[in-house]
């Protein structure tokens, strides 16, 4: 089994689309009636579409509660970009470190928690086939060889 996307129920698709596009530094890659997705693996869905597609409970009993964790290769750059956003003070829920890596907790417009964690790798990205790690810009290794090297 492989995780394809994280799906988040939102109250206002337009507001959440803008917030996540700003957080992910990309515009949506796909959209439809009451939903939109980004290449990085996040999909937001309106309450109505959520209740139609995912909910087992009546409309108002389906809770909104999610916590997403993202790793960023340049945490200082991410914090700098976050600091120039107009809404920085209203969305930070906490800061700290975990296992020697810094993190920041943000609240999305629906009060979901988004944790942005400093990456343990110099550079990390996903390719279509498998996860690759780049230590030097010219060197690409699979996860197995990276773990052996460590």
Coordinates of C-alpha atoms in Angstrom, one line a residue:
X1 CA 0.0 0.0 0.0
X2 CA 1.3 3.5 -0.8
X3 CA 0.0 6.8 0.5
X4 CA -1.1 8.9 -2.5
X5 CA -2.4 12.2 -1.0
X6 CA -3.3 13.8 2.3
X7 CA -7.0 14.9 2.0
X8 CA -8.1 17.8 4.2
X9 CA -11.7 19.0 4.8
X10 CA -12.0 22.8 4.6
X11 CA -14.7 25.3 5.2
X12 CA -13.8 27.8 2.5
X13 CA -12.0 26.3 -0.5
X14 CA -10.9 29.7 -1.9
X15 CA -9.3 30.8 1.4
X16 CA -7.7 27.4 2.0
X17 CA -6.4 27.2 -1.6
X18 CA -4.6 30.5 -1.2
X19 CA -3.2 29.5 2.2
X20 CA -1.8 26.1 1.1
X21 CA -0.5 27.6 -2.2
X22 CA 1.4 30.1 -0.2
X23 CA 2.7 27.5 2.3
X24 CA 3.7 25.0 -0.4
X25 CA 5.2 27.7 -2.8
X26 CA 3.2 26.3 -5.7
X27 CA -0.1 26.6 -7.4
X28 CA -2.6 23.8 -7.7
X29 CA -1.9 21.0 -10.2
X30 CA -5.5 19.7 -10.4
X31 CA -9.0 20.9 -9.4
X32 CA -12.6 19.9 -9.7
X33 CA -16.0 20.7 -8.2
X34 CA -15.2 21.3 -4.5
X35 CA -11.6 20.1 -4.4
X36 CA -8.1 20.9 -5.5
X37 CA -4.6 19.2 -5.3
X38 CA -1.0 20.2 -5.3
X39 CA 1.9 18.1 -6.7
X40 CA 3.4 17.9 -3.3
X41 CA 0.6 15.5 -2.1
X42 CA -2.0 17.7 -0.5
X43 CA -5.6 17.8 -1.5
X44 CA -8.3 20.0 0.0
X45 CA -12.0 19.2 -0.2
X46 CA -15.0 21.3 0.6
X47 CA -17.3 20.2 3.5
X48 CA -20.0 19.3 1.0
X49 CA -17.7 17.2 -1.2
X50 CA -16.1 15.6 2.0
X51 CA -19.5 14.5 3.3
X52 CA -20.4 13.1 -0.1
X53 CA -17.1 11.2 -0.6
X54 CA -15.5 10.4 2.8
X55 CA -17.8 10.8 5.8
X56 CA -19.6 8.0 7.6
X57 CA -21.3 10.4 9.9
X58 CA -24.1 13.0 9.4
X59 CA -23.0 16.4 8.1
X60 CA -22.2 18.3 11.3
X61 CA -20.8 15.3 13.2
X62 CA -17.8 14.7 11.0
X63 CA -14.8 16.3 12.8
X64 CA -12.1 18.4 11.3
X65 CA -8.9 17.4 12.9
X66 CA -5.7 16.7 11.1
X67 CA -2.0 17.3 11.6
X68 CA 0.3 17.3 8.6
X69 CA 4.1 17.1 8.8
X70 CA 6.3 18.6 6.0
X71 CA 10.1 18.6 5.9
X72 CA 11.9 21.5 4.2
X73 CA 15.6 21.3 3.2
X74 CA 16.3 25.0 4.0
X75 CA 14.5 25.7 7.3
X76 CA 16.0 29.2 7.6
X77 CA 14.9 30.2 4.1
X78 CA 11.4 28.8 4.9
X79 CA 11.3 31.0 8.1
X80 CA 12.4 34.0 6.2
X81 CA 9.7 33.6 3.6
X82 CA 7.1 32.9 6.3
X83 CA 8.2 36.1 8.1
X84 CA 7.3 38.3 5.2
X85 CA 3.8 36.9 4.9
X86 CA 1.1 39.3 6.3
X87 CA -0.5 36.6 8.5
X88 CA 2.6 35.2 10.2
X89 CA 1.6 36.2 13.7
X90 CA -1.9 34.7 13.4
X91 CA -0.9 31.3 12.2
X92 CA 2.0 30.2 14.4
X93 CA 1.0 27.8 17.1
X94 CA 4.4 26.8 18.4
X95 CA 8.1 26.5 17.7
X96 CA 10.8 24.2 19.0
X97 CA 13.1 21.3 18.2
X98 CA 12.7 17.6 18.0
X99 CA 15.6 15.2 17.7
X100 CA 17.9 18.2 17.0
X101 CA 15.8 19.4 14.2
X102 CA 13.9 22.7 14.4
X103 CA 10.1 22.8 13.7
X104 CA 7.3 25.3 13.6
X105 CA 3.6 24.5 14.1
X106 CA 1.2 26.5 11.9
X107 CA -2.6 26.7 12.0
X108 CA -4.5 26.6 8.7
X109 CA -7.7 28.6 8.2
X110 CA -9.7 25.6 9.6
X111 CA -7.5 25.3 12.7
X112 CA -5.7 22.1 11.4
X113 CA -2.1 21.8 12.6
X114 CA 0.6 21.9 10.0
X115 CA 4.1 21.1 11.3
X116 CA 7.1 22.2 9.2
X117 CA 10.2 20.3 10.2
X118 CA 13.9 21.0 9.3
X119 CA 15.0 18.2 7.0
X120 CA 17.6 15.7 8.2
X121 CA 19.0 15.6 4.7
X122 CA 20.9 18.4 2.8
X123 CA 18.5 18.1 -0.1
X124 CA 15.4 15.9 -0.5
X125 CA 12.9 15.5 -3.3
X126 CA 10.5 12.9 -4.7
X127 CA 10.9 11.6 -8.2
X128 CA 8.1 9.8 -10.1
X129 CA 9.7 6.4 -9.5
X130 CA 11.2 6.4 -6.0
X131 CA 12.5 8.6 -3.3
X132 CA 16.0 9.9 -3.9
X133 CA 18.3 11.9 -1.7
X134 CA 20.9 14.3 -3.0
X135 CA 23.8 15.1 -0.7
X136 CA 25.8 17.0 -3.3
X137 CA 24.0 18.7 -6.3
X138 CA 25.7 16.2 -8.7
X139 CA 25.2 13.0 -6.6
X140 CA 21.9 11.1 -6.4
X141 CA 21.5 8.0 -4.2
X142 CA 18.5 5.8 -3.3
X143 CA 17.4 5.7 0.3
X144 CA 19.2 2.3 0.9
X145 CA 22.6 3.6 -0.2
X146 CA 22.1 6.8 1.8
X147 CA 21.4 4.9 5.0
X148 CA 24.4 2.7 4.5
X149 CA 26.6 5.7 3.9
X150 CA 25.4 7.3 7.2

